[in-house]
Structures are given as C-alpha cells and as structure tokens.
Amino acid sequence: MIIAVDGPLASGKGTIARALAAHFTLPHLDTGTLYRAVAVAVAEAGAQPEDAAAAEAAARSLDIAAIDETKIRTAGAGLTASIVSAHPGVRAALLTLQREFADQPGGAVLDGRDIGTVIAPHADVKLFVTADAQVRAGRRHAELVNRGEQIGFDQVLDQLRQRDARDASRADAPMMQAEDAVTLDTSELTQGEAIREAIAIVEARRAG
Ligand code: C5P
C-alpha cells in the first residue's frame, strides 16, 4: 500500500506520516528532508539558492546518508529549501529516488508537497493535511524555540506565508491537493486525534 501525505508546513503531515508508517508497518520518507539538504549543500558551496545550476548540481550529488538533521531543521534551511525546490532541475534530480521509494515492494508512506500529484499519482490513499496559518505558525514557532532557535512568532508567520506562496505558485510540481485526496484539517485537533483520524481515513479507503 502506498500512502501519499501532502500539505503545507506545520500542518501535521510529518507527524501523521510517521504515525501511519508505524501503524501499518511501512517504510517512511519525509521528502522535505531532501530539499532542505539541497538548500544546506548550496549554502555550504557558497552559492545562492536562486542559482539553478548550483542547486541542481547539489541535488545530483546529494548523499542521503550524510544528511545532518540539526543543520536542515532550521527556519533558514526551510526558507531556502522553498527556493531551491522551485528549480525544475532540482526536482528532476530527486524524482527517481522518491519514485523508487514509493514503488518498493510492500509499499511506503511519503510526505511532501507533490506526492499525490507527481511522485505517486497511483498511491492507494492520498491525504492532504492542512491547518489554519496562525495555528501552523504557532506550532512551528514552538518547535524552533525548543530547538534553541531565537525567532519571533511574527517572523515565523511571515516566513510561513512566503513559503506557502512559493510552494503553491511554482510552475513545476506546485503544492496542490490531488483530486482524489482526502482533506484532513488539523487546526482544532490534538496530535492524537489527527493520527486517529488519518488511520480511520486509510482504513476506510482500504475497505473500498
Ligand atoms: O516539508 P518541509 O517543510 O521540510 O519542506 C521544505 C521545503 O521543501 C518546502 O517548503 C518545499 O518548498 C520543498 N518540498 C517540495 N516538495 C516536496 C517536499 C518539500 O517542494 N515533496
């Protein structure tokens, strides 16, 4: 079974995808990690994220085993990830890896922005996880502060709006709800409630 989980940042899609993977004993890929790692690699090479050739080169030589979680989880890496991810060359470089992960025997859970539309349009179940922008900014702010980052709520909200707009408006594989995706709005749900709801959606789809 392939489960595609898409949605904007801090909607809860990552938590839900991990929980679904554990519940249904499936491997999980957080595809945002790949774009974040490209963003960090571009910066470390001394290039600008707007530089399409440098970003594509970084994506083509990405060593997944060497991704440093502490470097990629910053607000800055998230923001530059939304710039490098708009380059078609970057998306093309990361496509095969993601498709192979989705199509492995037994299936998989992938979360991102274009899983149900581009990476695995044939997924058995598609979820589009969303939440109110203020709620998402509050969650992301708490997460970043917990990690020791000094950043204000207003700055997080502003970056979130910028990233949402960039992700939804790019020409290549924009963030978009697949026609056959089920919407899960987590604005007023606890983590546990959102996970239970997601499991119920998958069970219902599986039952036909
Ligand atoms: O999900 P996360 O916030 O870690 O993703 C970081 C950025 O990577 C997103 O803002 C988006 O620009 C990009 N991304 C993407 N397609 C995906 C996953 C992430 O373009 N499938």
PDB file of C-alpha atoms and ligand atoms in Angstrom:
ATOM      1  CA  MET A   1       0.000   0.000   0.000  1.00  0.00           C
ATOM      2  CA  ILE A   2       1.327   3.426  -0.968  1.00  0.00           C
ATOM      3  CA  ILE A   3       0.171   6.334   1.212  1.00  0.00           C
ATOM      4  CA  ALA A   4       0.767   9.883  -0.024  1.00  0.00           C
ATOM      5  CA  VAL A   5       0.614  12.643   2.585  1.00  0.00           C
ATOM      6  CA  ASP A   6       0.821  16.195   1.268  1.00  0.00           C
ATOM      7  CA  GLY A   7       0.227  19.593   2.776  1.00  0.00           C
ATOM      8  CA  PRO A   8       1.786  22.891   3.816  1.00  0.00           C
ATOM      9  CA  LEU A   9       4.419  23.252   6.506  1.00  0.00           C
ATOM     10  CA  ALA A  10       3.491  22.551  10.117  1.00  0.00           C
ATOM     11  CA  SER A  11       0.117  21.168   9.077  1.00  0.00           C
ATOM     12  CA  GLY A  12       0.977  17.970  10.956  1.00  0.00           C
ATOM     13  CA  LYS A  13       1.705  15.947   7.816  1.00  0.00           C
ATOM     14  CA  GLY A  14       5.103  14.736   9.048  1.00  0.00           C
ATOM     15  CA  THR A  15       3.745  13.511  12.378  1.00  0.00           C
ATOM     16  CA  ILE A  16       0.798  11.869  10.646  1.00  0.00           C
ATOM     17  CA  ALA A  17       3.007  10.214   8.004  1.00  0.00           C
ATOM     18  CA  ARG A  18       5.349   8.805  10.668  1.00  0.00           C
ATOM     19  CA  ALA A  19       2.408   7.511  12.704  1.00  0.00           C
ATOM     20  CA  LEU A  20       0.802   5.889   9.654  1.00  0.00           C
ATOM     21  CA  ALA A  21       4.098   4.234   8.760  1.00  0.00           C
ATOM     22  CA  ALA A  22       4.381   2.817  12.288  1.00  0.00           C
ATOM     23  CA  HIS A  23       0.742   1.727  12.386  1.00  0.00           C
ATOM     24  CA  PHE A  24       0.760  -0.027   9.009  1.00  0.00           C
ATOM     25  CA  THR A  25       4.423  -1.153   9.298  1.00  0.00           C
ATOM     26  CA  LEU A  26       5.552   0.667   6.188  1.00  0.00           C
ATOM     27  CA  PRO A  27       8.809   2.490   5.442  1.00  0.00           C
ATOM     28  CA  HIS A  28       8.529   6.300   5.534  1.00  0.00           C
ATOM     29  CA  LEU A  29      10.226   9.052   3.555  1.00  0.00           C
ATOM     30  CA  ASP A  30       9.999  12.709   4.576  1.00  0.00           C
ATOM     31  CA  THR A  31      10.716  14.241   1.167  1.00  0.00           C
ATOM     32  CA  GLY A  32      11.146  17.765   2.581  1.00  0.00           C
ATOM     33  CA  THR A  33      14.403  16.464   4.066  1.00  0.00           C
ATOM     34  CA  LEU A  34      15.823  16.123   0.549  1.00  0.00           C
ATOM     35  CA  TYR A  35      15.053  19.719  -0.456  1.00  0.00           C
ATOM     36  CA  ARG A  36      16.316  21.029   2.878  1.00  0.00           C
ATOM     37  CA  ALA A  37      19.565  19.085   2.430  1.00  0.00           C
ATOM     38  CA  VAL A  38      19.995  20.558  -1.067  1.00  0.00           C
ATOM     39  CA  ALA A  39      19.468  24.044   0.390  1.00  0.00           C
ATOM     40  CA  VAL A  40      22.161  23.433   3.029  1.00  0.00           C
ATOM     41  CA  ALA A  41      24.566  21.980   0.428  1.00  0.00           C
ATOM     42  CA  VAL A  42      24.084  25.029  -1.839  1.00  0.00           C
ATOM     43  CA  ALA A  43      24.860  27.370   1.065  1.00  0.00           C
ATOM     44  CA  GLU A  44      27.916  25.316   2.041  1.00  0.00           C
ATOM     45  CA  ALA A  45      29.170  25.509  -1.550  1.00  0.00           C
ATOM     46  CA  GLY A  46      28.968  29.305  -1.240  1.00  0.00           C
ATOM     47  CA  ALA A  47      26.217  29.600  -3.877  1.00  0.00           C
ATOM     48  CA  GLN A  48      22.854  31.351  -3.782  1.00  0.00           C
ATOM     49  CA  PRO A  49      19.618  29.300  -3.683  1.00  0.00           C
ATOM     50  CA  GLU A  50      18.397  31.212  -6.763  1.00  0.00           C
ATOM     51  CA  ASP A  51      21.330  29.744  -8.750  1.00  0.00           C
ATOM     52  CA  ALA A  52      19.570  26.935 -10.641  1.00  0.00           C
ATOM     53  CA  ALA A  53      22.765  25.262 -11.902  1.00  0.00           C
ATOM     54  CA  ALA A  54      24.397  25.203  -8.448  1.00  0.00           C
ATOM     55  CA  ALA A  55      21.188  23.877  -6.872  1.00  0.00           C
ATOM     56  CA  GLU A  56      20.816  21.131  -9.475  1.00  0.00           C
ATOM     57  CA  ALA A  57      24.467  20.125  -9.012  1.00  0.00           C
ATOM     58  CA  ALA A  58      23.891  19.905  -5.245  1.00  0.00           C
ATOM     59  CA  ALA A  59      20.763  17.787  -5.788  1.00  0.00           C
ATOM     60  CA  ARG A  60      22.557  15.435  -8.189  1.00  0.00           C
ATOM     61  CA  SER A  61      25.412  14.843  -5.742  1.00  0.00           C
ATOM     62  CA  LEU A  62      23.218  14.623  -2.623  1.00  0.00           C
ATOM     63  CA  ASP A  63      24.421  11.966  -0.182  1.00  0.00           C
ATOM     64  CA  ILE A  64      21.297  10.982   1.737  1.00  0.00           C
ATOM     65  CA  ALA A  65      23.242   9.017   4.343  1.00  0.00           C
ATOM     66  CA  ALA A  66      25.191  12.168   5.217  1.00  0.00           C
ATOM     67  CA  ILE A  67      22.203  14.471   5.821  1.00  0.00           C
ATOM     68  CA  ASP A  68      22.735  16.369   9.078  1.00  0.00           C
ATOM     69  CA  GLU A  69      19.358  16.718  10.870  1.00  0.00           C
ATOM     70  CA  THR A  70      20.500  19.627  13.046  1.00  0.00           C
ATOM     71  CA  LYS A  71      21.539  21.685  10.008  1.00  0.00           C
ATOM     72  CA  ILE A  72      18.444  21.031   7.898  1.00  0.00           C
ATOM     73  CA  ARG A  73      15.805  21.681  10.589  1.00  0.00           C
ATOM     74  CA  THR A  74      16.458  25.426  10.955  1.00  0.00           C
ATOM     75  CA  ALA A  75      13.983  28.090   9.790  1.00  0.00           C
ATOM     76  CA  GLY A  76      16.618  29.354   7.334  1.00  0.00           C
ATOM     77  CA  ALA A  77      17.047  25.928   5.722  1.00  0.00           C
ATOM     78  CA  GLY A  78      13.261  25.633   5.342  1.00  0.00           C
ATOM     79  CA  LEU A  79      13.050  29.016   3.674  1.00  0.00           C
ATOM     80  CA  THR A  80      15.913  28.344   1.239  1.00  0.00           C
ATOM     81  CA  ALA A  81      14.535  24.851   0.575  1.00  0.00           C
ATOM     82  CA  SER A  82      11.412  26.505  -0.823  1.00  0.00           C
ATOM     83  CA  ILE A  83      13.663  28.467  -3.230  1.00  0.00           C
ATOM     84  CA  VAL A  84      15.826  25.555  -4.459  1.00  0.00           C
ATOM     85  CA  SER A  85      12.777  23.289  -4.760  1.00  0.00           C
ATOM     86  CA  ALA A  86      11.290  25.566  -7.440  1.00  0.00           C
ATOM     87  CA  HIS A  87      14.145  24.756  -9.878  1.00  0.00           C
ATOM     88  CA  PRO A  88      12.938  22.031 -12.289  1.00  0.00           C
ATOM     89  CA  GLY A  89      16.482  20.590 -12.422  1.00  0.00           C
ATOM     90  CA  VAL A  90      16.445  20.040  -8.657  1.00  0.00           C
ATOM     91  CA  ARG A  91      13.048  18.328  -8.774  1.00  0.00           C
ATOM     92  CA  ALA A  92      14.149  16.144 -11.692  1.00  0.00           C
ATOM     93  CA  ALA A  93      17.321  15.118  -9.832  1.00  0.00           C
ATOM     94  CA  LEU A  94      15.297  13.946  -6.825  1.00  0.00           C
ATOM     95  CA  LEU A  95      12.443  12.298  -8.732  1.00  0.00           C
ATOM     96  CA  THR A  96      13.751   8.765  -9.318  1.00  0.00           C
ATOM     97  CA  LEU A  97      14.840   8.287  -5.730  1.00  0.00           C
ATOM     98  CA  GLN A  98      11.384   9.246  -4.455  1.00  0.00           C
ATOM     99  CA  ARG A  99       9.526   7.155  -7.041  1.00  0.00           C
ATOM    100  CA  GLU A 100      11.655   4.115  -6.261  1.00  0.00           C
ATOM    101  CA  PHE A 101      10.967   4.581  -2.573  1.00  0.00           C
ATOM    102  CA  ALA A 102       7.219   4.768  -3.236  1.00  0.00           C
ATOM    103  CA  ASP A 103       7.233   1.745  -5.526  1.00  0.00           C
ATOM    104  CA  GLN A 104       9.256  -0.611  -3.323  1.00  0.00           C
ATOM    105  CA  PRO A 105       7.615  -3.994  -2.685  1.00  0.00           C
ATOM    106  CA  GLY A 106       5.044  -3.766   0.101  1.00  0.00           C
ATOM    107  CA  GLY A 107       4.555  -0.030  -0.321  1.00  0.00           C
ATOM    108  CA  ALA A 108       5.547   3.044   1.631  1.00  0.00           C
ATOM    109  CA  VAL A 109       4.410   6.291   3.198  1.00  0.00           C
ATOM    110  CA  LEU A 110       5.806   9.507   1.729  1.00  0.00           C
ATOM    111  CA  ASP A 111       5.084  13.042   2.839  1.00  0.00           C
ATOM    112  CA  GLY A 112       5.732  16.275   0.980  1.00  0.00           C
ATOM    113  CA  ARG A 113       4.019  18.669  -1.380  1.00  0.00           C
ATOM    114  CA  ASP A 114       3.686  16.726  -4.663  1.00  0.00           C
ATOM    115  CA  ILE A 115       3.469  13.084  -3.601  1.00  0.00           C
ATOM    116  CA  GLY A 116      -0.154  12.503  -4.609  1.00  0.00           C
ATOM    117  CA  THR A 117       0.163  14.568  -7.796  1.00  0.00           C
ATOM    118  CA  VAL A 118       3.646  13.851  -9.215  1.00  0.00           C
ATOM    119  CA  ILE A 119       5.687  11.294  -7.263  1.00  0.00           C
ATOM    120  CA  ALA A 120       2.986   8.680  -6.695  1.00  0.00           C
ATOM    121  CA  PRO A 121      -0.221   9.667  -8.512  1.00  0.00           C
ATOM    122  CA  HIS A 122      -1.105   5.975  -8.314  1.00  0.00           C
ATOM    123  CA  ALA A 123      -0.974   5.958  -4.476  1.00  0.00           C
ATOM    124  CA  ASP A 124      -3.655   3.825  -2.812  1.00  0.00           C
ATOM    125  CA  VAL A 125      -4.514   6.528  -0.288  1.00  0.00           C
ATOM    126  CA  LYS A 126      -3.886  10.265  -0.517  1.00  0.00           C
ATOM    127  CA  LEU A 127      -4.222  12.678   2.355  1.00  0.00           C
ATOM    128  CA  PHE A 128      -3.998  16.447   2.120  1.00  0.00           C
ATOM    129  CA  VAL A 129      -3.250  17.677   5.616  1.00  0.00           C
ATOM    130  CA  THR A 130      -3.884  21.329   6.303  1.00  0.00           C
ATOM    131  CA  ALA A 131      -4.450  23.784   9.157  1.00  0.00           C
ATOM    132  CA  ASP A 132      -5.036  27.474   9.721  1.00  0.00           C
ATOM    133  CA  ALA A 133      -1.898  29.600   9.099  1.00  0.00           C
ATOM    134  CA  GLN A 134      -1.860  31.086  12.643  1.00  0.00           C
ATOM    135  CA  VAL A 135      -2.106  27.610  14.164  1.00  0.00           C
ATOM    136  CA  ARG A 136       0.684  26.298  11.943  1.00  0.00           C
ATOM    137  CA  ALA A 137       2.915  29.270  12.738  1.00  0.00           C
ATOM    138  CA  GLY A 138       2.338  28.697  16.460  1.00  0.00           C
ATOM    139  CA  ARG A 139       3.363  25.051  16.135  1.00  0.00           C
ATOM    140  CA  ARG A 140       6.462  25.805  14.060  1.00  0.00           C
ATOM    141  CA  HIS A 141       7.475  28.648  16.387  1.00  0.00           C
ATOM    142  CA  ALA A 142       7.289  26.354  19.435  1.00  0.00           C
ATOM    143  CA  GLU A 143       9.287  23.683  17.594  1.00  0.00           C
ATOM    144  CA  LEU A 144      12.063  26.098  16.554  1.00  0.00           C
ATOM    145  CA  VAL A 145      12.288  27.684  20.021  1.00  0.00           C
ATOM    146  CA  ASN A 146      12.504  24.185  21.533  1.00  0.00           C
ATOM    147  CA  ARG A 147      15.448  23.526  19.256  1.00  0.00           C
ATOM    148  CA  GLY A 148      17.165  26.628  20.626  1.00  0.00           C
ATOM    149  CA  GLU A 149      16.493  28.953  17.704  1.00  0.00           C
ATOM    150  CA  GLN A 150      15.800  32.596  18.602  1.00  0.00           C
ATOM    151  CA  ILE A 151      12.957  33.624  16.344  1.00  0.00           C
ATOM    152  CA  GLY A 152       9.719  35.540  16.960  1.00  0.00           C
ATOM    153  CA  PHE A 153       6.210  34.336  16.154  1.00  0.00           C
ATOM    154  CA  ASP A 154       5.666  37.132  13.612  1.00  0.00           C
ATOM    155  CA  GLN A 155       8.812  36.190  11.709  1.00  0.00           C
ATOM    156  CA  VAL A 156       7.721  32.537  11.623  1.00  0.00           C
ATOM    157  CA  LEU A 157       4.255  33.551  10.356  1.00  0.00           C
ATOM    158  CA  ASP A 158       5.817  35.780   7.711  1.00  0.00           C
ATOM    159  CA  GLN A 159       8.191  33.005   6.512  1.00  0.00           C
ATOM    160  CA  LEU A 160       5.329  30.515   6.504  1.00  0.00           C
ATOM    161  CA  ARG A 161       3.275  32.772   4.223  1.00  0.00           C
ATOM    162  CA  GLN A 162       6.258  33.275   1.910  1.00  0.00           C
ATOM    163  CA  ARG A 163       6.911  29.528   1.718  1.00  0.00           C
ATOM    164  CA  ASP A 164       3.241  28.640   1.198  1.00  0.00           C
ATOM    165  CA  ALA A 165       3.007  31.165  -1.644  1.00  0.00           C
ATOM    166  CA  ARG A 166       6.233  29.980  -3.287  1.00  0.00           C
ATOM    167  CA  ASP A 167       5.344  26.286  -2.962  1.00  0.00           C
ATOM    168  CA  ALA A 168       1.847  26.789  -4.357  1.00  0.00           C
ATOM    169  CA  SER A 169       2.807  29.088  -7.236  1.00  0.00           C
ATOM    170  CA  ARG A 170       5.883  27.425  -8.749  1.00  0.00           C
ATOM    171  CA  ALA A 171       5.432  26.144 -12.285  1.00  0.00           C
ATOM    172  CA  ASP A 172       6.920  22.697 -11.705  1.00  0.00           C
ATOM    173  CA  ALA A 173       5.043  20.366  -9.327  1.00  0.00           C
ATOM    174  CA  PRO A 174       3.368  23.051  -7.198  1.00  0.00           C
ATOM    175  CA  MET A 175       1.882  22.151  -3.837  1.00  0.00           C
ATOM    176  CA  MET A 176      -1.624  21.101  -4.796  1.00  0.00           C
ATOM    177  CA  GLN A 177      -4.279  18.810  -3.462  1.00  0.00           C
ATOM    178  CA  ALA A 178      -4.764  15.771  -5.700  1.00  0.00           C
ATOM    179  CA  GLU A 179      -8.346  15.399  -6.905  1.00  0.00           C
ATOM    180  CA  ASP A 180      -8.686  12.073  -5.132  1.00  0.00           C
ATOM    181  CA  ALA A 181      -7.057  13.194  -1.870  1.00  0.00           C
ATOM    182  CA  VAL A 182      -8.972  13.328   1.401  1.00  0.00           C
ATOM    183  CA  THR A 183      -8.597  16.626   3.284  1.00  0.00           C
ATOM    184  CA  LEU A 184      -7.630  16.436   6.934  1.00  0.00           C
ATOM    185  CA  ASP A 185      -7.783  19.811   8.710  1.00  0.00           C
ATOM    186  CA  THR A 186      -5.819  19.561  11.958  1.00  0.00           C
ATOM    187  CA  SER A 187      -6.455  23.149  13.171  1.00  0.00           C
ATOM    188  CA  GLU A 188      -8.618  22.024  16.059  1.00  0.00           C
ATOM    189  CA  LEU A 189      -7.280  18.520  16.579  1.00  0.00           C
ATOM    190  CA  THR A 190      -4.737  17.280  19.081  1.00  0.00           C
ATOM    191  CA  GLN A 191      -1.867  15.216  17.687  1.00  0.00           C
ATOM    192  CA  GLY A 192      -3.552  12.023  18.869  1.00  0.00           C
ATOM    193  CA  GLU A 193      -6.885  12.970  17.314  1.00  0.00           C
ATOM    194  CA  ALA A 194      -5.251  13.839  13.988  1.00  0.00           C
ATOM    195  CA  ILE A 195      -3.424  10.496  13.919  1.00  0.00           C
ATOM    196  CA  ARG A 196      -6.591   8.542  14.769  1.00  0.00           C
ATOM    197  CA  GLU A 197      -8.465  10.388  12.047  1.00  0.00           C
ATOM    198  CA  ALA A 198      -5.721   9.670   9.487  1.00  0.00           C
ATOM    199  CA  ILE A 199      -5.708   5.960  10.371  1.00  0.00           C
ATOM    200  CA  ALA A 200      -9.500   5.880  10.012  1.00  0.00           C
ATOM    201  CA  ILE A 201      -9.264   7.501   6.554  1.00  0.00           C
ATOM    202  CA  VAL A 202      -6.697   4.935   5.404  1.00  0.00           C
ATOM    203  CA  GLU A 203      -8.748   2.041   6.817  1.00  0.00           C
ATOM    204  CA  ALA A 204     -11.872   3.345   5.085  1.00  0.00           C
ATOM    205  CA  ARG A 205     -10.090   3.717   1.747  1.00  0.00           C
ATOM    206  CA  ARG A 206      -8.596   0.258   2.075  1.00  0.00           C
ATOM    207  CA  ALA A 207     -12.009  -1.212   2.781  1.00  0.00           C
ATOM    208  CA  GLY A 208     -13.119   0.344  -0.525  1.00  0.00           C
TER     209      GLY A 208
HETATM  210  O1  C5P B   1       8.221  19.716   4.433  1.00  0.00           O
HETATM  211  P1  C5P B   1       9.336  20.698   4.670  1.00  0.00           P
HETATM  212  O2  C5P B   1       8.897  21.952   5.326  1.00  0.00           O
HETATM  213  O3  C5P B   1      10.509  20.085   5.340  1.00  0.00           O
HETATM  214  O4  C5P B   1       9.835  21.079   3.192  1.00  0.00           O
HETATM  215  C1  C5P B   1      10.777  22.100   2.952  1.00  0.00           C
HETATM  216  C2  C5P B   1      10.538  22.667   1.564  1.00  0.00           C
HETATM  217  O5  C5P B   1      10.867  21.668   0.590  1.00  0.00           O
HETATM  218  C3  C5P B   1       9.096  23.071   1.241  1.00  0.00           C
HETATM  219  O6  C5P B   1       8.790  24.389   1.628  1.00  0.00           O
HETATM  220  C4  C5P B   1       9.042  22.891  -0.261  1.00  0.00           C
HETATM  221  O7  C5P B   1       9.499  24.036  -0.921  1.00  0.00           O
HETATM  222  C5  C5P B   1      10.019  21.770  -0.531  1.00  0.00           C
HETATM  223  N1  C5P B   1       9.355  20.500  -0.801  1.00  0.00           N
HETATM  224  C6  C5P B   1       8.882  20.293  -2.081  1.00  0.00           C
HETATM  225  N2  C5P B   1       8.324  19.099  -2.416  1.00  0.00           N
HETATM  226  C7  C5P B   1       8.225  18.118  -1.504  1.00  0.00           C
HETATM  227  C8  C5P B   1       8.681  18.318  -0.177  1.00  0.00           C
HETATM  228  C9  C5P B   1       9.225  19.532   0.149  1.00  0.00           C
HETATM  229  O8  C5P B   1       8.952  21.176  -2.929  1.00  0.00           O
HETATM  230  N3  C5P B   1       7.713  16.946  -1.873  1.00  0.00           N
END
